[in-house]
Amino acid sequence: QVQLVESGGGVFQPGGPLRLSCAASGFTFSDYAMHWVRQAPGKGLEWVAVISYDGGNKYYGDSVKGRFTISRDKSKNTLYLQMNSLRVEDTAVYYCARGNGLGYFYMDVWGKGSTVTVSS
Amino acid sequence: ENVLTQSPGILSLSPGERATLSCRASQSVTRNYLAWYQQRPGQAPRLLIYGASSRATGIPDRFSGSGSGTDFTLIISRLEPEDFAVYYCHQYDTSPCSFGQGTKLDIK
């Protein structure tokens, strides 16, 4: 079945780096755009980044631009989010989601999320 | 950035009633690239509607979406117990993508 599984979360110090991974299965990974979306504790959804099906186009939310980098590895069917210069306000559950359709893609399949806590 | 404002923030209804949720955009969503998601407590969001009015696979027909331009609506015709959750709209027409702040549907 179609599945996305995030990993790499935990507790991290402010200013440090972190890389999240999202393993995709059950569909042709290289046919779809992919998103990262986050949700701070008790808050709503915040879009983080999207990457096109071939990795050629990447777009970011204003709060992470210049600090986070989205990438993908076709051979491993895996999406990544490299997070640098971590801030306390980056604390959230991070979801990866498959992008579908046109435009900047709606999200038709979601992972269960990976929790990132940034604290000293 | 296209800011989405959802109303009401909290909607208290009883099972069997009709729910009407609103999503207003600060700029026109010119291609109707507007989606709705449901999020139950402790779960990931689930796609309900895309393209403003197309139901996602497996979504019951009591869920319907409508609207264009800056005003969009999600209607749940007859509430079931499992429908009490938080609902988000999402525009994917322009970058950066954006979500509304959510409407919490509460059991009255």
mmCIF file of C-alpha atoms in Angstrom:
data_model
loop_
_atom_site.group_PDB
_atom_site.id
_atom_site.type_symbol
_atom_site.label_atom_id
_atom_site.label_comp_id
_atom_site.label_asym_id
_atom_site.label_seq_id
_atom_site.Cartn_x
_atom_site.Cartn_y
_atom_site.Cartn_z
ATOM 1 C CA GLN A 1 0.000 0.000 0.000
ATOM 2 C CA VAL A 2 1.012 3.616 -0.438
ATOM 3 C CA GLN A 3 3.046 4.660 2.588
ATOM 4 C CA LEU A 4 5.287 7.445 3.849
ATOM 5 C CA VAL A 5 7.414 6.964 6.964
ATOM 6 C CA GLU A 6 9.324 9.849 8.520
ATOM 7 C CA SER A 7 12.401 9.425 10.708
ATOM 8 C CA GLY A 8 15.202 11.448 12.259
ATOM 9 C CA GLY A 9 13.287 13.407 14.886
ATOM 10 C CA GLY A 10 14.343 13.870 18.502
ATOM 11 C CA VAL A 11 15.662 16.556 20.833
ATOM 12 C CA PHE A 12 18.199 18.983 19.408
ATOM 13 C CA GLN A 13 20.039 22.083 20.544
ATOM 14 C CA PRO A 14 19.377 25.558 19.130
ATOM 15 C CA GLY A 15 21.786 26.475 16.341
ATOM 16 C CA GLY A 16 22.471 22.886 15.411
ATOM 17 C CA PRO A 17 21.726 20.831 12.301
ATOM 18 C CA LEU A 18 19.268 18.002 11.761
ATOM 19 C CA ARG A 19 18.219 15.903 8.796
ATOM 20 C CA LEU A 20 14.787 14.359 8.535
ATOM 21 C CA SER A 21 14.054 11.499 6.156
ATOM 22 C CA CYS A 22 10.829 10.251 4.608
ATOM 23 C CA ALA A 23 10.803 6.759 3.074
ATOM 24 C CA ALA A 24 8.215 6.264 0.353
ATOM 25 C CA SER A 25 6.739 2.945 -0.759
ATOM 26 C CA GLY A 26 3.805 1.588 -2.738
ATOM 27 C CA PHE A 27 3.989 4.131 -5.566
ATOM 28 C CA THR A 28 6.452 5.415 -8.173
ATOM 29 C CA PHE A 29 8.286 7.980 -6.066
ATOM 30 C CA SER A 30 9.892 9.731 -9.046
ATOM 31 C CA ASP A 31 6.457 10.548 -10.535
ATOM 32 C CA TYR A 32 5.363 12.840 -7.697
ATOM 33 C CA ALA A 33 6.241 16.128 -6.047
ATOM 34 C CA MET A 34 6.776 15.923 -2.304
ATOM 35 C CA HIS A 35 6.052 18.328 0.559
ATOM 36 C CA TRP A 36 7.158 18.903 4.136
ATOM 37 C CA VAL A 37 4.530 20.351 6.475
ATOM 38 C CA ARG A 38 4.940 21.012 10.194
ATOM 39 C CA GLN A 39 2.653 21.473 13.181
ATOM 40 C CA ALA A 40 3.841 23.134 16.385
ATOM 41 C CA PRO A 41 2.344 21.794 19.620
ATOM 42 C CA GLY A 42 -1.331 22.754 19.841
ATOM 43 C CA LYS A 43 -1.139 24.805 16.648
ATOM 44 C CA GLY A 44 -2.274 24.532 13.036
ATOM 45 C CA LEU A 45 -0.519 23.279 9.933
ATOM 46 C CA GLU A 46 2.385 25.242 8.442
ATOM 47 C CA TRP A 47 3.716 24.506 4.975
ATOM 48 C CA VAL A 48 7.524 24.156 4.953
ATOM 49 C CA ALA A 49 8.731 23.188 1.480
ATOM 50 C CA VAL A 50 7.934 21.362 -1.759
ATOM 51 C CA ILE A 51 10.172 19.688 -4.339
ATOM 52 C CA SER A 52 9.139 18.757 -7.871
ATOM 53 C CA TYR A 53 9.025 15.169 -9.094
ATOM 54 C CA ASP A 54 12.531 15.395 -10.576
ATOM 55 C CA GLY A 55 14.099 17.602 -7.907
ATOM 56 C CA GLY A 56 14.525 20.452 -10.373
ATOM 57 C CA ASN A 57 12.277 22.924 -8.570
ATOM 58 C CA LYS A 58 12.173 23.668 -4.854
ATOM 59 C CA TYR A 59 10.094 26.206 -2.946
ATOM 60 C CA TYR A 60 10.174 27.194 0.722
ATOM 61 C CA GLY A 61 8.082 28.916 3.333
ATOM 62 C CA ASP A 62 9.366 32.285 4.495
ATOM 63 C CA SER A 63 10.118 31.082 8.035
ATOM 64 C CA VAL A 64 12.596 28.422 6.839
ATOM 65 C CA LYS A 65 14.024 29.942 3.665
ATOM 66 C CA GLY A 66 17.822 30.006 3.799
ATOM 67 C CA ARG A 67 17.973 27.562 6.749
ATOM 68 C CA PHE A 68 16.211 24.430 5.445
ATOM 69 C CA THR A 69 16.901 22.461 2.268
ATOM 70 C CA ILE A 70 14.558 19.917 0.705
ATOM 71 C CA SER A 71 16.025 17.158 -1.444
ATOM 72 C CA ARG A 72 15.202 13.693 -2.742
ATOM 73 C CA ASP A 73 17.034 10.501 -3.711
ATOM 74 C CA LYS A 74 15.298 8.581 -6.480
ATOM 75 C CA SER A 75 17.449 5.477 -5.958
ATOM 76 C CA LYS A 76 16.405 5.243 -2.304
ATOM 77 C CA ASN A 77 12.787 6.441 -2.716
ATOM 78 C CA THR A 78 13.533 8.913 0.053
ATOM 79 C CA LEU A 79 12.759 12.566 0.703
ATOM 80 C CA TYR A 80 14.959 14.657 2.983
ATOM 81 C CA LEU A 81 14.769 17.884 4.926
ATOM 82 C CA GLN A 82 18.119 19.319 5.985
ATOM 83 C CA MET A 83 17.474 21.749 8.821
ATOM 84 C CA ASN A 84 20.266 24.132 9.861
ATOM 85 C CA SER A 85 20.492 26.928 12.423
ATOM 86 C CA LEU A 86 17.697 25.355 14.445
ATOM 87 C CA ARG A 87 15.487 27.633 16.531
ATOM 88 C CA VAL A 88 13.209 26.888 19.464
ATOM 89 C CA GLU A 89 10.280 27.835 17.216
ATOM 90 C CA ASP A 90 11.159 24.974 14.836
ATOM 91 C CA THR A 91 9.773 22.597 17.482
ATOM 92 C CA ALA A 92 6.959 20.699 15.766
ATOM 93 C CA VAL A 93 5.726 17.451 14.296
ATOM 94 C CA TYR A 94 7.098 17.284 10.761
ATOM 95 C CA TYR A 95 4.993 15.503 8.160
ATOM 96 C CA CYS A 96 6.016 14.527 4.674
ATOM 97 C CA ALA A 97 3.219 14.400 2.121
ATOM 98 C CA ARG A 98 2.894 13.365 -1.497
ATOM 99 C CA GLY A 99 2.085 16.205 -3.880
ATOM 100 C CA ASN A 100 -0.474 15.612 -6.591
ATOM 101 C CA GLY A 101 -2.293 17.559 -9.264
ATOM 102 C CA LEU A 102 -1.160 20.878 -10.704
ATOM 103 C CA GLY A 103 0.039 24.209 -9.365
ATOM 104 C CA TYR A 104 2.029 23.691 -6.194
ATOM 105 C CA PHE A 105 0.254 20.366 -5.573
ATOM 106 C CA TYR A 106 -2.327 19.276 -3.075
ATOM 107 C CA MET A 107 -1.291 16.635 -0.527
ATOM 108 C CA ASP A 108 -3.002 13.297 -1.050
ATOM 109 C CA VAL A 109 -0.901 10.958 1.106
ATOM 110 C CA TRP A 110 0.614 11.838 4.483
ATOM 111 C CA GLY A 111 3.083 10.164 6.789
ATOM 112 C CA LYS A 112 2.436 9.850 10.525
ATOM 113 C CA GLY A 113 5.006 12.520 11.336
ATOM 114 C CA SER A 114 8.325 12.855 13.170
ATOM 115 C CA THR A 115 8.597 14.982 16.305
ATOM 116 C CA VAL A 116 11.396 17.546 16.501
ATOM 117 C CA THR A 117 12.072 19.355 19.762
ATOM 118 C CA VAL A 118 14.591 22.197 19.822
ATOM 119 C CA SER A 119 15.656 23.028 23.347
ATOM 120 C CA SER A 120 18.764 23.860 25.297
ATOM 121 C CA GLU B 1 1.604 35.376 0.564
ATOM 122 C CA ASN B 2 -2.036 34.431 0.137
ATOM 123 C CA VAL B 3 -3.475 34.413 3.660
ATOM 124 C CA LEU B 4 -6.398 32.036 4.265
ATOM 125 C CA THR B 5 -8.879 32.872 7.029
ATOM 126 C CA GLN B 6 -11.249 30.157 8.198
ATOM 127 C CA SER B 7 -14.506 30.732 10.029
ATOM 128 C CA PRO B 8 -15.817 29.974 12.487
ATOM 129 C CA GLY B 9 -12.888 29.035 14.685
ATOM 130 C CA ILE B 10 -15.052 26.560 16.588
ATOM 131 C CA LEU B 11 -18.355 25.082 15.393
ATOM 132 C CA SER B 12 -20.495 23.177 17.900
ATOM 133 C CA LEU B 13 -23.086 20.893 16.331
ATOM 134 C CA SER B 14 -24.843 17.599 16.963
ATOM 135 C CA PRO B 15 -24.604 14.368 14.964
ATOM 136 C CA GLY B 16 -27.029 14.451 12.044
ATOM 137 C CA GLU B 17 -26.794 18.226 11.632
ATOM 138 C CA ARG B 18 -25.309 20.067 8.662
ATOM 139 C CA ALA B 19 -21.935 21.804 8.993
ATOM 140 C CA THR B 20 -20.836 24.758 6.868
ATOM 141 C CA LEU B 21 -17.175 25.785 7.065
ATOM 142 C CA SER B 22 -15.766 28.844 5.343
ATOM 143 C CA CYS B 23 -12.319 29.686 3.950
ATOM 144 C CA ARG B 24 -11.602 33.189 2.662
ATOM 145 C CA ALA B 25 -8.418 34.065 0.773
ATOM 146 C CA SER B 26 -6.693 37.451 0.845
ATOM 147 C CA GLN B 27 -5.964 37.121 -2.891
ATOM 148 C CA SER B 28 -7.913 35.307 -5.553
ATOM 149 C CA VAL B 29 -7.146 31.594 -5.895
ATOM 150 C CA THR B 30 -7.291 31.996 -9.632
ATOM 151 C CA ARG B 31 -7.170 28.349 -10.694
ATOM 152 C CA ASN B 32 -9.387 27.056 -7.826
ATOM 153 C CA TYR B 33 -6.370 25.189 -6.455
ATOM 154 C CA LEU B 34 -7.937 24.910 -3.012
ATOM 155 C CA ALA B 35 -7.978 21.759 -0.871
ATOM 156 C CA TRP B 36 -9.591 20.736 2.411
ATOM 157 C CA TYR B 37 -8.113 18.371 5.000
ATOM 158 C CA GLN B 38 -9.492 16.709 8.119
ATOM 159 C CA GLN B 39 -7.295 16.095 11.154
ATOM 160 C CA ARG B 40 -8.478 13.934 14.034
ATOM 161 C CA PRO B 41 -6.657 14.145 17.398
ATOM 162 C CA GLY B 42 -3.270 12.443 17.327
ATOM 163 C CA GLN B 43 -3.498 11.690 13.610
ATOM 164 C CA ALA B 44 -2.004 13.070 10.419
ATOM 165 C CA PRO B 45 -4.236 15.208 8.200
ATOM 166 C CA ARG B 46 -6.342 13.473 5.540
ATOM 167 C CA LEU B 47 -7.240 14.922 2.143
ATOM 168 C CA LEU B 48 -10.982 15.464 1.672
ATOM 169 C CA ILE B 49 -11.369 17.853 -1.276
ATOM 170 C CA TYR B 50 -9.057 19.173 -3.989
ATOM 171 C CA GLY B 51 -9.626 21.600 -6.846
ATOM 172 C CA ALA B 52 -12.216 23.311 -4.607
ATOM 173 C CA SER B 53 -14.904 20.699 -5.301
ATOM 174 C CA SER B 54 -13.449 17.279 -6.196
ATOM 175 C CA ARG B 55 -13.746 14.604 -3.510
ATOM 176 C CA ALA B 56 -10.614 12.579 -2.810
ATOM 177 C CA THR B 57 -10.648 8.807 -3.144
ATOM 178 C CA GLY B 58 -12.733 7.095 -0.472
ATOM 179 C CA ILE B 59 -14.293 10.281 0.921
ATOM 180 C CA PRO B 60 -18.045 9.903 1.633
ATOM 181 C CA ASP B 61 -20.420 11.991 -0.446
ATOM 182 C CA ARG B 62 -21.705 13.834 2.628
ATOM 183 C CA PHE B 63 -18.548 15.973 2.187
ATOM 184 C CA SER B 64 -18.759 18.595 -0.551
ATOM 185 C CA GLY B 65 -16.691 21.616 -1.501
ATOM 186 C CA SER B 66 -17.609 24.698 -3.463
ATOM 187 C CA GLY B 67 -16.490 28.228 -4.198
ATOM 188 C CA SER B 68 -14.178 30.228 -6.405
ATOM 189 C CA GLY B 69 -11.999 33.313 -6.316
ATOM 190 C CA THR B 70 -11.599 34.259 -2.666
ATOM 191 C CA ASP B 71 -14.517 32.424 -1.006
ATOM 192 C CA PHE B 72 -14.679 28.681 -0.504
ATOM 193 C CA THR B 73 -16.966 26.425 1.517
ATOM 194 C CA LEU B 74 -16.837 22.891 2.879
ATOM 195 C CA ILE B 75 -20.209 21.359 3.703
ATOM 196 C CA ILE B 76 -20.778 18.176 5.679
ATOM 197 C CA SER B 77 -24.411 17.339 5.014
ATOM 198 C CA ARG B 78 -25.175 15.012 7.957
ATOM 199 C CA LEU B 79 -22.581 14.831 10.693
ATOM 200 C CA GLU B 80 -21.372 11.430 11.813
ATOM 201 C CA PRO B 81 -19.546 10.974 15.160
ATOM 202 C CA GLU B 82 -16.221 10.477 13.357
ATOM 203 C CA ASP B 83 -16.535 13.865 11.606
ATOM 204 C CA PHE B 84 -15.803 15.828 14.784
ATOM 205 C CA ALA B 85 -12.252 16.972 14.090
ATOM 206 C CA VAL B 86 -10.267 19.987 12.889
ATOM 207 C CA TYR B 87 -10.575 21.057 9.255
ATOM 208 C CA TYR B 88 -7.985 23.038 7.284
ATOM 209 C CA CYS B 89 -8.143 24.687 3.899
ATOM 210 C CA HIS B 90 -4.981 24.925 1.780
ATOM 211 C CA GLN B 91 -4.233 26.929 -1.341
ATOM 212 C CA TYR B 92 -1.707 25.496 -3.767
ATOM 213 C CA ASP B 93 -2.249 28.126 -6.457
ATOM 214 C CA THR B 94 0.752 30.293 -5.601
ATOM 215 C CA SER B 95 4.001 29.919 -3.697
ATOM 216 C CA PRO B 96 4.334 29.997 -0.786
ATOM 217 C CA CYS B 97 1.520 27.509 -0.233
ATOM 218 C CA SER B 98 -0.623 28.385 2.762
ATOM 219 C CA PHE B 99 -3.081 26.825 5.170
ATOM 220 C CA GLY B 100 -5.965 28.370 7.016
ATOM 221 C CA GLN B 101 -5.754 28.385 10.806
ATOM 222 C CA GLY B 102 -8.357 25.617 11.076
ATOM 223 C CA THR B 103 -11.972 25.166 12.174
ATOM 224 C CA LYS B 104 -12.596 22.838 15.095
ATOM 225 C CA LEU B 105 -15.852 20.924 14.776
ATOM 226 C CA ASP B 106 -17.077 20.080 18.295
ATOM 227 C CA ILE B 107 -19.858 17.826 19.490
ATOM 228 C CA LYS B 108 -22.639 19.932 21.030
#
